[in-house]
């Protein structure tokens, strides 16, 4: 029943009111426990019955507002406990003092908490004096040592637990803040990679097509017109891709997964290759192994890596040489590679790159547990190779 009542309070009431009611509800059994301990130790029968509804409960109910006024409540509880030791023989409320001490240690800075700590010596001293006085003369030394050690230990536990809970809460808040900052940084990096892939690819291809149009405008106007048409198509496609990215960002903020059809994947690889292919730079595509479904994240990663590698090839590959794209489906991974012959050193060419392409590919691969290498190979060839893991449960033939 008490657990159900506490659960109801937590669900129905605002935070501050809820805490006051919960602490007030906890104060009642703690008061009863304190009185039971005092009565069991009071063998002379000095404790008056009217203490229960009056003085004792009043001193404990003040603990209901301990979170809001920790110092004031601590002072009231200490005075209440010390006064009880003076006016009511045999009654020494101590559990409330420990609870208030814990609250001060938890809510306040260490310097303030340490200043409050000596105040517990007054009620505890009266408790020790009364406990020793109740013992026979031959047992008073043992009682003095035992009660002093016990009360000191419980005071230290209350204070130490309060400080530890405060430290643990601060560590949780810092961890949450760091996690939030990391999530924001990761999201910014993802957006930056997407923008780079979309915009850099479109601008590179538009510049190449525009350069071709300028070169053919007089000798072959039809070919120049075709190149300008490609420029227009590239611009339109870039706008579509940017809108799709913004739509995915809105869906992500709403907490819903994006539709798989809205994400670029290897199903668009043939379209990408045809788009990149030109008379000056033929592109060949070869796929080996059993084609399988991939998780959306890996699917997008594979597509963007190939897109960036092909974009780099259009910048740095020697004109008239073949760019070879290979997709090798292996049992536990997919291997992507793009080979192109580099422009010989010393031959002038425009560098249209941003300098972030390879880094973006490596970051994308790392995000799904893969890796990317981009290195020259013998024979003047430059090779971009990506290895992405494929979970066994996703190994389903998409052709079936």
mmCIF file of C-alpha atoms in Angstrom:
data_model
loop_
_atom_site.group_PDB
_atom_site.id
_atom_site.type_symbol
_atom_site.label_atom_id
_atom_site.label_comp_id
_atom_site.label_asym_id
_atom_site.label_seq_id
_atom_site.Cartn_x
_atom_site.Cartn_y
_atom_site.Cartn_z
ATOM 1 C CA UNK A 1 0.000 0.000 0.000
ATOM 2 C CA UNK A 2 2.699 2.587 0.822
ATOM 3 C CA UNK A 3 4.480 1.732 -2.423
ATOM 4 C CA UNK A 4 1.257 2.246 -4.373
ATOM 5 C CA UNK A 5 0.665 5.566 -2.613
ATOM 6 C CA UNK A 6 4.188 6.755 -3.407
ATOM 7 C CA UNK A 7 3.751 5.688 -7.030
ATOM 8 C CA UNK A 8 0.452 7.582 -7.250
ATOM 9 C CA UNK A 9 2.081 10.696 -5.776
ATOM 10 C CA UNK A 10 4.941 10.489 -8.279
ATOM 11 C CA UNK A 11 2.567 10.250 -11.235
ATOM 12 C CA UNK A 12 -0.038 12.862 -10.294
ATOM 13 C CA UNK A 13 1.746 15.744 -8.548
ATOM 14 C CA UNK A 14 4.320 18.335 -9.674
ATOM 15 C CA UNK A 15 7.950 17.877 -8.664
ATOM 16 C CA UNK A 16 8.257 20.164 -5.598
ATOM 17 C CA UNK A 17 4.917 19.120 -4.080
ATOM 18 C CA UNK A 18 5.666 15.486 -4.792
ATOM 19 C CA UNK A 19 8.991 15.645 -2.944
ATOM 20 C CA UNK A 20 7.392 17.326 0.080
ATOM 21 C CA UNK A 21 4.661 14.680 0.334
ATOM 22 C CA UNK A 22 7.078 11.785 -0.121
ATOM 23 C CA UNK A 23 9.474 13.131 2.519
ATOM 24 C CA UNK A 24 6.560 13.806 4.874
ATOM 25 C CA UNK A 25 5.303 10.262 4.379
ATOM 26 C CA UNK A 26 8.773 8.854 5.097
ATOM 27 C CA UNK A 27 9.096 10.974 8.238
ATOM 28 C CA UNK A 28 6.204 9.189 9.977
ATOM 29 C CA UNK A 29 7.708 5.649 10.062
ATOM 30 C CA UNK A 30 11.135 7.081 10.913
ATOM 31 C CA UNK A 31 9.587 8.917 13.858
ATOM 32 C CA UNK A 32 7.885 5.708 14.971
ATOM 33 C CA UNK A 33 11.198 3.832 14.719
ATOM 34 C CA UNK A 34 12.978 6.502 16.763
ATOM 35 C CA UNK A 35 10.305 6.320 19.465
ATOM 36 C CA UNK A 36 10.451 2.530 19.519
ATOM 37 C CA UNK A 37 14.220 2.635 20.036
ATOM 38 C CA UNK A 38 13.851 5.190 22.837
ATOM 39 C CA UNK A 39 11.147 3.164 24.583
ATOM 40 C CA UNK A 40 13.129 -0.061 24.343
ATOM 41 C CA UNK A 41 16.129 1.670 25.940
ATOM 42 C CA UNK A 42 14.017 3.453 28.569
ATOM 43 C CA UNK A 43 13.796 0.800 31.250
ATOM 44 C CA UNK A 44 12.892 3.271 33.991
ATOM 45 C CA UNK A 45 9.655 4.319 32.285
ATOM 46 C CA UNK A 46 10.498 8.035 32.138
ATOM 47 C CA UNK A 47 9.133 8.609 28.637
ATOM 48 C CA UNK A 48 5.707 10.252 28.688
ATOM 49 C CA UNK A 49 3.114 8.947 26.230
ATOM 50 C CA UNK A 50 1.988 12.427 25.115
ATOM 51 C CA UNK A 51 5.401 12.953 23.462
ATOM 52 C CA UNK A 52 4.231 10.794 20.521
ATOM 53 C CA UNK A 53 1.493 12.986 18.982
ATOM 54 C CA UNK A 54 3.104 16.246 19.882
ATOM 55 C CA UNK A 55 6.772 16.905 20.225
ATOM 56 C CA UNK A 56 8.160 13.911 18.341
ATOM 57 C CA UNK A 57 6.009 14.155 15.216
ATOM 58 C CA UNK A 58 6.449 17.938 15.012
ATOM 59 C CA UNK A 59 10.204 17.519 14.903
ATOM 60 C CA UNK A 60 10.016 14.970 12.116
ATOM 61 C CA UNK A 61 7.409 16.567 9.875
ATOM 62 C CA UNK A 62 9.703 19.563 9.384
ATOM 63 C CA UNK A 63 11.857 17.156 7.364
ATOM 64 C CA UNK A 64 9.212 17.275 4.631
ATOM 65 C CA UNK A 65 10.772 20.538 3.414
ATOM 66 C CA UNK A 66 14.383 19.426 3.892
ATOM 67 C CA UNK A 67 15.219 19.677 0.169
ATOM 68 C CA UNK A 68 14.006 23.270 -0.106
ATOM 69 C CA UNK A 69 15.526 24.566 3.155
ATOM 70 C CA UNK A 70 18.307 22.127 4.115
ATOM 71 C CA UNK A 71 20.200 24.432 6.522
ATOM 72 C CA UNK A 72 17.097 25.709 8.312
ATOM 73 C CA UNK A 73 15.630 22.217 8.639
ATOM 74 C CA UNK A 74 18.936 20.877 9.921
ATOM 75 C CA UNK A 75 19.074 23.598 12.588
ATOM 76 C CA UNK A 76 15.475 22.939 13.679
ATOM 77 C CA UNK A 77 16.022 19.171 13.865
ATOM 78 C CA UNK A 78 19.242 19.569 15.879
ATOM 79 C CA UNK A 79 17.519 21.927 18.336
ATOM 80 C CA UNK A 80 14.531 19.569 18.504
ATOM 81 C CA UNK A 81 16.770 16.601 19.312
ATOM 82 C CA UNK A 82 18.843 18.503 21.887
ATOM 83 C CA UNK A 83 15.717 19.897 23.575
ATOM 84 C CA UNK A 84 14.218 16.431 23.794
ATOM 85 C CA UNK A 85 17.282 15.260 25.681
ATOM 86 C CA UNK A 86 16.802 18.112 28.169
ATOM 87 C CA UNK A 87 13.027 18.050 28.709
ATOM 88 C CA UNK A 88 12.102 14.411 28.136
ATOM 89 C CA UNK A 89 14.251 11.877 29.916
ATOM 90 C CA UNK A 90 14.846 8.820 27.761
ATOM 91 C CA UNK A 91 13.833 10.361 24.403
ATOM 92 C CA UNK A 92 16.697 11.205 22.035
ATOM 93 C CA UNK A 93 15.539 11.543 18.395
ATOM 94 C CA UNK A 94 18.613 10.741 16.325
ATOM 95 C CA UNK A 95 17.370 9.294 13.027
ATOM 96 C CA UNK A 96 15.956 12.676 12.039
ATOM 97 C CA UNK A 97 19.312 14.307 12.795
ATOM 98 C CA UNK A 98 21.084 11.825 10.543
ATOM 99 C CA UNK A 99 18.546 12.415 7.779
ATOM 100 C CA UNK A 100 18.953 16.178 8.045
ATOM 101 C CA UNK A 101 22.754 15.805 8.108
ATOM 102 C CA UNK A 102 22.592 13.668 4.970
ATOM 103 C CA UNK A 103 20.467 16.349 3.287
ATOM 104 C CA UNK A 104 22.937 19.122 4.114
ATOM 105 C CA UNK A 105 25.849 17.004 2.865
ATOM 106 C CA UNK A 106 23.951 16.269 -0.350
ATOM 107 C CA UNK A 107 22.493 19.709 -1.083
ATOM 108 C CA UNK A 108 25.287 22.051 -0.012
ATOM 109 C CA UNK A 109 28.897 22.652 -0.941
ATOM 110 C CA UNK A 110 31.523 20.845 1.117
ATOM 111 C CA UNK A 111 32.588 23.969 3.021
ATOM 112 C CA UNK A 112 29.017 24.693 4.175
ATOM 113 C CA UNK A 113 28.368 21.050 5.019
ATOM 114 C CA UNK A 114 31.531 20.847 7.122
ATOM 115 C CA UNK A 115 30.496 23.972 9.052
ATOM 116 C CA UNK A 116 27.199 22.282 9.937
ATOM 117 C CA UNK A 117 28.774 19.006 10.982
ATOM 118 C CA UNK A 118 29.926 20.025 14.518
ATOM 119 C CA UNK A 119 26.347 20.972 15.454
ATOM 120 C CA UNK A 120 25.387 17.313 15.779
ATOM 121 C CA UNK A 121 27.742 17.050 18.766
ATOM 122 C CA UNK A 122 25.156 18.727 21.039
ATOM 123 C CA UNK A 123 22.252 16.245 20.702
ATOM 124 C CA UNK A 124 24.642 13.335 20.372
ATOM 125 C CA UNK A 125 26.486 14.404 23.531
ATOM 126 C CA UNK A 126 23.228 14.535 25.491
ATOM 127 C CA UNK A 127 22.357 11.110 24.120
ATOM 128 C CA UNK A 128 25.714 9.721 25.260
ATOM 129 C CA UNK A 129 25.358 11.239 28.737
ATOM 130 C CA UNK A 130 21.876 9.767 29.169
ATOM 131 C CA UNK A 131 22.950 6.353 27.870
ATOM 132 C CA UNK A 132 25.925 6.223 30.250
ATOM 133 C CA UNK A 133 23.824 7.439 33.169
ATOM 134 C CA UNK A 134 21.372 4.566 32.702
ATOM 135 C CA UNK A 135 24.097 1.949 33.083
ATOM 136 C CA UNK A 136 25.432 0.494 36.336
ATOM 137 C CA UNK A 137 28.707 2.069 37.490
ATOM 138 C CA UNK A 138 30.755 -0.938 36.426
ATOM 139 C CA UNK A 139 29.459 -0.773 32.843
ATOM 140 C CA UNK A 140 29.574 2.947 32.210
ATOM 141 C CA UNK A 141 33.009 2.971 30.554
ATOM 142 C CA UNK A 142 31.923 0.292 28.103
ATOM 143 C CA UNK A 143 28.683 2.162 27.442
ATOM 144 C CA UNK A 144 30.557 5.426 26.879
ATOM 145 C CA UNK A 145 32.874 3.833 24.333
ATOM 146 C CA UNK A 146 30.171 1.833 22.585
ATOM 147 C CA UNK A 147 27.605 4.632 22.270
ATOM 148 C CA UNK A 148 30.224 7.210 21.253
ATOM 149 C CA UNK A 149 31.686 4.974 18.549
ATOM 150 C CA UNK A 150 28.243 3.965 17.292
ATOM 151 C CA UNK A 151 26.858 7.506 17.066
ATOM 152 C CA UNK A 152 30.063 8.812 15.499
ATOM 153 C CA UNK A 153 29.980 6.034 12.927
ATOM 154 C CA UNK A 154 26.363 6.741 11.977
ATOM 155 C CA UNK A 155 27.087 10.471 11.733
ATOM 156 C CA UNK A 156 30.004 9.734 9.411
ATOM 157 C CA UNK A 157 27.866 7.378 7.319
ATOM 158 C CA UNK A 158 25.075 9.948 6.950
ATOM 159 C CA UNK A 159 27.528 12.676 5.965
ATOM 160 C CA UNK A 160 29.573 10.427 3.673
ATOM 161 C CA UNK A 161 26.548 8.985 1.879
ATOM 162 C CA UNK A 162 25.230 12.503 1.289
ATOM 163 C CA UNK A 163 28.533 13.605 -0.236
ATOM 164 C CA UNK A 164 28.750 10.464 -2.358
ATOM 165 C CA UNK A 165 25.206 10.882 -3.690
ATOM 166 C CA UNK A 166 26.010 14.501 -4.557
ATOM 167 C CA UNK A 167 29.201 13.427 -6.355
ATOM 168 C CA UNK A 168 27.414 10.600 -8.210
ATOM 169 C CA UNK A 169 24.652 12.961 -9.320
ATOM 170 C CA UNK A 170 27.194 15.452 -10.587
ATOM 171 C CA UNK A 171 28.999 12.687 -12.490
ATOM 172 C CA UNK A 172 25.718 11.610 -14.094
ATOM 173 C CA UNK A 173 24.959 15.180 -15.134
ATOM 174 C CA UNK A 174 28.437 15.612 -16.590
ATOM 175 C CA UNK A 175 28.145 12.310 -18.444
ATOM 176 C CA UNK A 176 24.756 13.353 -19.830
ATOM 177 C CA UNK A 177 26.149 16.736 -20.896
ATOM 178 C CA UNK A 178 29.139 15.098 -22.568
ATOM 179 C CA UNK A 179 26.886 12.576 -24.295
ATOM 180 C CA UNK A 180 24.639 15.385 -25.532
ATOM 181 C CA UNK A 181 27.654 17.372 -26.750
ATOM 182 C CA UNK A 182 29.044 14.288 -28.503
ATOM 183 C CA UNK A 183 25.667 13.646 -30.120
ATOM 184 C CA UNK A 184 25.499 17.242 -31.350
ATOM 185 C CA UNK A 185 29.062 17.061 -32.692
ATOM 186 C CA UNK A 186 28.352 13.745 -34.401
ATOM 187 C CA UNK A 187 25.177 15.125 -35.956
ATOM 188 C CA UNK A 188 27.019 18.215 -37.168
ATOM 189 C CA UNK A 189 29.739 16.029 -38.671
ATOM 190 C CA UNK A 190 27.114 13.884 -40.393
ATOM 191 C CA UNK A 191 25.382 16.950 -41.827
ATOM 192 C CA UNK A 192 28.739 18.332 -42.962
ATOM 193 C CA UNK A 193 29.563 15.039 -44.700
ATOM 194 C CA UNK A 194 26.184 14.962 -46.437
ATOM 195 C CA UNK A 195 26.518 18.573 -47.554
ATOM 196 C CA UNK A 196 30.026 17.897 -48.819
ATOM 197 C CA UNK A 197 28.944 14.811 -50.736
ATOM 198 C CA UNK A 198 25.953 16.521 -52.339
ATOM 199 C CA UNK A 199 27.347 19.973 -53.039
ATOM 200 C CA UNK A 200 30.940 19.042 -53.884
ATOM 201 C CA UNK A 201 29.796 16.308 -56.260
ATOM 202 C CA UNK A 202 27.310 18.594 -58.017
ATOM 203 C CA UNK A 203 29.679 21.554 -58.296
ATOM 204 C CA UNK A 204 32.554 19.417 -59.562
ATOM 205 C CA UNK A 205 30.434 17.855 -62.275
ATOM 206 C CA UNK A 206 28.860 21.200 -63.196
ATOM 207 C CA UNK A 207 32.291 22.813 -63.570
ATOM 208 C CA UNK A 208 33.531 19.966 -65.729
ATOM 209 C CA UNK A 209 30.435 20.072 -67.921
ATOM 210 C CA UNK A 210 30.596 23.873 -68.158
ATOM 211 C CA UNK A 211 34.252 23.653 -69.165
ATOM 212 C CA UNK A 212 33.340 21.108 -71.822
ATOM 213 C CA UNK A 213 30.549 23.342 -73.111
ATOM 214 C CA UNK A 214 32.956 26.268 -73.418
ATOM 215 C CA UNK A 215 35.391 24.049 -75.300
ATOM 216 C CA UNK A 216 32.764 22.781 -77.780
ATOM 217 C CA UNK A 217 30.601 25.872 -78.205
ATOM 218 C CA UNK A 218 32.129 26.749 -81.606
ATOM 219 C CA UNK A 219 33.370 23.477 -83.113
ATOM 220 C CA UNK A 220 30.284 21.467 -82.010
ATOM 221 C CA UNK A 221 27.365 23.615 -80.744
ATOM 222 C CA UNK A 222 25.121 20.567 -80.309
ATOM 223 C CA UNK A 223 27.627 18.926 -78.003
ATOM 224 C CA UNK A 224 28.039 22.178 -76.067
ATOM 225 C CA UNK A 225 24.266 22.418 -75.720
ATOM 226 C CA UNK A 226 24.183 18.850 -74.413
ATOM 227 C CA UNK A 227 26.851 19.702 -71.820
ATOM 228 C CA UNK A 228 24.860 22.742 -70.690
ATOM 229 C CA UNK A 229 21.823 20.506 -70.361
ATOM 230 C CA UNK A 230 23.875 18.286 -68.066
ATOM 231 C CA UNK A 231 24.767 21.344 -65.990
ATOM 232 C CA UNK A 232 21.080 22.145 -65.568
ATOM 233 C CA UNK A 233 20.269 18.528 -64.681
ATOM 234 C CA UNK A 234 23.077 18.431 -62.119
ATOM 235 C CA UNK A 235 21.810 21.598 -60.470
ATOM 236 C CA UNK A 236 18.268 20.256 -60.326
ATOM 237 C CA UNK A 237 19.486 16.954 -58.868
ATOM 238 C CA UNK A 238 21.532 18.795 -56.230
ATOM 239 C CA UNK A 239 18.421 20.717 -55.170
ATOM 240 C CA UNK A 240 16.447 17.459 -54.940
ATOM 241 C CA UNK A 241 19.190 15.837 -52.840
ATOM 242 C CA UNK A 242 19.387 18.837 -50.508
ATOM 243 C CA UNK A 243 15.622 18.816 -50.028
ATOM 244 C CA UNK A 244 15.732 15.097 -49.322
ATOM 245 C CA UNK A 245 18.470 15.651 -46.735
ATOM 246 C CA UNK A 246 16.437 18.400 -45.033
ATOM 247 C CA UNK A 247 13.382 16.132 -44.986
ATOM 248 C CA UNK A 248 15.434 13.380 -43.353
ATOM 249 C CA UNK A 249 16.675 15.847 -40.730
ATOM 250 C CA UNK A 250 13.092 16.855 -39.909
ATOM 251 C CA UNK A 251 12.054 13.216 -39.627
ATOM 252 C CA UNK A 252 15.032 12.549 -37.337
ATOM 253 C CA UNK A 253 14.016 15.377 -35.005
ATOM 254 C CA UNK A 254 10.495 13.930 -34.801
ATOM 255 C CA UNK A 255 11.990 10.684 -33.485
ATOM 256 C CA UNK A 256 10.798 8.552 -36.407
ATOM 257 C CA UNK A 257 13.098 6.499 -38.637
ATOM 258 C CA UNK A 258 13.299 7.745 -42.230
ATOM 259 C CA UNK A 259 11.723 5.773 -45.028
ATOM 260 C CA UNK A 260 14.332 3.495 -46.630
ATOM 261 C CA UNK A 261 13.259 4.725 -50.072
ATOM 262 C CA UNK A 262 14.290 8.261 -49.106
ATOM 263 C CA UNK A 263 17.879 7.184 -48.499
ATOM 264 C CA UNK A 264 20.361 6.781 -51.360
ATOM 265 C CA UNK A 265 21.689 3.247 -51.622
ATOM 266 C CA UNK A 266 23.421 0.754 -53.866
ATOM 267 C CA UNK A 267 20.193 0.313 -55.808
ATOM 268 C CA UNK A 268 21.089 3.689 -57.354
ATOM 269 C CA UNK A 269 24.672 2.684 -58.122
ATOM 270 C CA UNK A 270 24.046 1.994 -61.814
ATOM 271 C CA UNK A 271 22.369 5.387 -62.119
ATOM 272 C CA UNK A 272 25.356 7.021 -60.426
ATOM 273 C CA UNK A 273 27.826 5.297 -62.748
ATOM 274 C CA UNK A 274 25.852 6.303 -65.845
ATOM 275 C CA UNK A 275 25.703 9.839 -64.542
ATOM 276 C CA UNK A 276 29.484 9.985 -64.064
ATOM 277 C CA UNK A 277 30.324 8.319 -67.390
ATOM 278 C CA UNK A 278 31.463 10.557 -70.254
ATOM 279 C CA UNK A 279 33.427 10.346 -73.494
ATOM 280 C CA UNK A 280 36.497 11.724 -71.746
ATOM 281 C CA UNK A 281 36.188 9.419 -68.764
ATOM 282 C CA UNK A 282 34.501 6.053 -69.309
ATOM 283 C CA UNK A 283 33.388 4.252 -66.146
ATOM 284 C CA UNK A 284 33.014 0.476 -65.840
ATOM 285 C CA UNK A 285 31.046 -1.270 -63.081
ATOM 286 C CA UNK A 286 31.613 -4.868 -61.968
ATOM 287 C CA UNK A 287 29.643 -6.634 -59.218
ATOM 288 C CA UNK A 288 30.607 -10.058 -57.858
ATOM 289 C CA UNK A 289 29.120 -12.272 -55.188
ATOM 290 C CA UNK A 290 25.571 -12.604 -53.920
ATOM 291 C CA UNK A 291 23.752 -9.287 -53.633
ATOM 292 C CA UNK A 292 22.191 -8.895 -50.195
ATOM 293 C CA UNK A 293 20.132 -6.395 -48.262
ATOM 294 C CA UNK A 294 22.118 -4.006 -46.072
ATOM 295 C CA UNK A 295 21.140 -1.968 -43.014
ATOM 296 C CA UNK A 296 20.090 1.566 -44.058
ATOM 297 C CA UNK A 297 23.185 3.125 -42.471
ATOM 298 C CA UNK A 298 25.560 0.791 -44.303
ATOM 299 C CA UNK A 299 23.598 1.224 -47.539
ATOM 300 C CA UNK A 300 23.941 5.013 -47.451
ATOM 301 C CA UNK A 301 27.584 4.737 -46.396
ATOM 302 C CA UNK A 302 28.449 2.480 -49.344
ATOM 303 C CA UNK A 303 26.702 4.760 -51.830
ATOM 304 C CA UNK A 304 28.315 7.948 -50.515
ATOM 305 C CA UNK A 305 31.791 6.396 -50.505
ATOM 306 C CA UNK A 306 31.459 5.329 -54.128
ATOM 307 C CA UNK A 307 30.004 8.721 -55.044
ATOM 308 C CA UNK A 308 32.922 10.556 -53.440
ATOM 309 C CA UNK A 309 35.493 8.201 -54.972
ATOM 310 C CA UNK A 310 33.997 8.709 -58.437
ATOM 311 C CA UNK A 311 33.861 12.461 -57.907
ATOM 312 C CA UNK A 312 37.563 12.408 -57.029
ATOM 313 C CA UNK A 313 38.226 10.349 -60.153
ATOM 314 C CA UNK A 314 36.606 13.011 -62.338
ATOM 315 C CA UNK A 315 38.981 15.565 -60.792
ATOM 316 C CA UNK A 316 42.258 13.693 -60.888
ATOM 317 C CA UNK A 317 41.959 10.842 -63.403
ATOM 318 C CA UNK A 318 43.775 11.083 -66.713
ATOM 319 C CA UNK A 319 41.358 11.890 -69.520
ATOM 320 C CA UNK A 320 40.517 8.987 -71.804
ATOM 321 C CA UNK A 321 41.414 6.296 -69.257
ATOM 322 C CA UNK A 322 38.870 3.945 -67.748
ATOM 323 C CA UNK A 323 37.646 4.310 -64.171
ATOM 324 C CA UNK A 324 36.812 0.871 -62.763
ATOM 325 C CA UNK A 325 34.259 0.432 -59.982
ATOM 326 C CA UNK A 326 34.069 -2.952 -58.269
ATOM 327 C CA UNK A 327 31.555 -4.203 -55.705
ATOM 328 C CA UNK A 328 32.475 -7.552 -54.160
ATOM 329 C CA UNK A 329 29.818 -9.162 -51.935
ATOM 330 C CA UNK A 330 31.558 -11.487 -49.478
ATOM 331 C CA UNK A 331 29.952 -13.607 -46.722
ATOM 332 C CA UNK A 332 30.564 -11.165 -43.870
ATOM 333 C CA UNK A 333 31.487 -7.951 -45.632
ATOM 334 C CA UNK A 334 31.172 -5.889 -48.780
ATOM 335 C CA UNK A 335 34.316 -4.607 -50.499
ATOM 336 C CA UNK A 336 34.094 -1.488 -52.651
ATOM 337 C CA UNK A 337 36.914 -0.244 -54.846
ATOM 338 C CA UNK A 338 37.453 2.481 -57.415
ATOM 339 C CA UNK A 339 40.556 2.411 -59.657
ATOM 340 C CA UNK A 340 41.611 5.290 -61.868
ATOM 341 C CA UNK A 341 44.829 6.268 -63.633
ATOM 342 C CA UNK A 342 46.259 9.460 -62.215
ATOM 343 C CA UNK A 343 47.286 12.459 -64.279
ATOM 344 C CA UNK A 344 51.088 12.273 -64.654
ATOM 345 C CA UNK A 345 53.033 14.646 -62.473
ATOM 346 C CA UNK A 346 54.062 17.846 -64.178
ATOM 347 C CA UNK A 347 50.970 17.978 -66.370
ATOM 348 C CA UNK A 348 48.874 21.008 -65.460
ATOM 349 C CA UNK A 349 45.374 20.349 -64.239
ATOM 350 C CA UNK A 350 42.844 22.100 -62.098
ATOM 351 C CA UNK A 351 42.355 20.907 -58.558
ATOM 352 C CA UNK A 352 38.667 21.254 -57.793
ATOM 353 C CA UNK A 353 38.697 19.315 -54.556
ATOM 354 C CA UNK A 354 37.928 20.567 -51.064
ATOM 355 C CA UNK A 355 40.544 18.403 -49.359
ATOM 356 C CA UNK A 356 37.932 16.670 -47.177
ATOM 357 C CA UNK A 357 36.803 13.856 -49.464
ATOM 358 C CA UNK A 358 39.035 11.048 -48.214
ATOM 359 C CA UNK A 359 38.526 12.069 -44.584
ATOM 360 C CA UNK A 360 34.751 12.035 -45.066
ATOM 361 C CA UNK A 361 34.902 8.571 -46.613
ATOM 362 C CA UNK A 362 36.976 7.277 -43.706
ATOM 363 C CA UNK A 363 34.603 8.792 -41.136
ATOM 364 C CA UNK A 364 31.592 7.288 -42.876
ATOM 365 C CA UNK A 365 33.164 3.841 -42.965
ATOM 366 C CA UNK A 366 34.220 4.093 -39.319
ATOM 367 C CA UNK A 367 30.631 4.969 -38.303
ATOM 368 C CA UNK A 368 29.451 1.511 -39.467
ATOM 369 C CA UNK A 369 32.526 -0.399 -38.293
ATOM 370 C CA UNK A 370 34.382 -0.397 -41.605
ATOM 371 C CA UNK A 371 37.513 1.181 -43.027
ATOM 372 C CA UNK A 372 38.657 3.063 -46.126
ATOM 373 C CA UNK A 373 42.096 3.262 -47.702
ATOM 374 C CA UNK A 374 43.079 5.613 -50.524
ATOM 375 C CA UNK A 375 46.579 5.088 -51.895
ATOM 376 C CA UNK A 376 48.541 5.101 -55.151
ATOM 377 C CA UNK A 377 49.236 1.702 -56.710
ATOM 378 C CA UNK A 378 51.917 0.567 -59.193
ATOM 379 C CA UNK A 379 51.416 1.743 -62.748
ATOM 380 C CA UNK A 380 50.194 5.236 -61.907
ATOM 381 C CA UNK A 381 46.862 3.980 -60.575
ATOM 382 C CA UNK A 382 45.049 5.442 -57.598
ATOM 383 C CA UNK A 383 42.859 3.041 -55.615
ATOM 384 C CA UNK A 384 40.117 3.814 -53.127
ATOM 385 C CA UNK A 385 39.114 0.666 -51.227
ATOM 386 C CA UNK A 386 36.375 0.376 -48.607
ATOM 387 C CA UNK A 387 35.546 -2.657 -46.485
ATOM 388 C CA UNK A 388 32.185 -2.549 -44.709
ATOM 389 C CA UNK A 389 30.908 -5.314 -42.400
ATOM 390 C CA UNK A 390 27.651 -7.081 -43.229
ATOM 391 C CA UNK A 391 25.772 -8.653 -40.315
ATOM 392 C CA UNK A 392 24.747 -12.246 -40.846
ATOM 393 C CA UNK A 393 21.064 -11.514 -40.206
ATOM 394 C CA UNK A 394 21.016 -9.048 -43.127
ATOM 395 C CA UNK A 395 22.410 -11.572 -45.572
ATOM 396 C CA UNK A 396 19.180 -11.937 -47.544
ATOM 397 C CA UNK A 397 19.282 -12.057 -51.299
ATOM 398 C CA UNK A 398 17.382 -8.990 -52.471
ATOM 399 C CA UNK A 399 16.743 -10.641 -55.823
ATOM 400 C CA UNK A 400 14.465 -13.185 -54.095
#
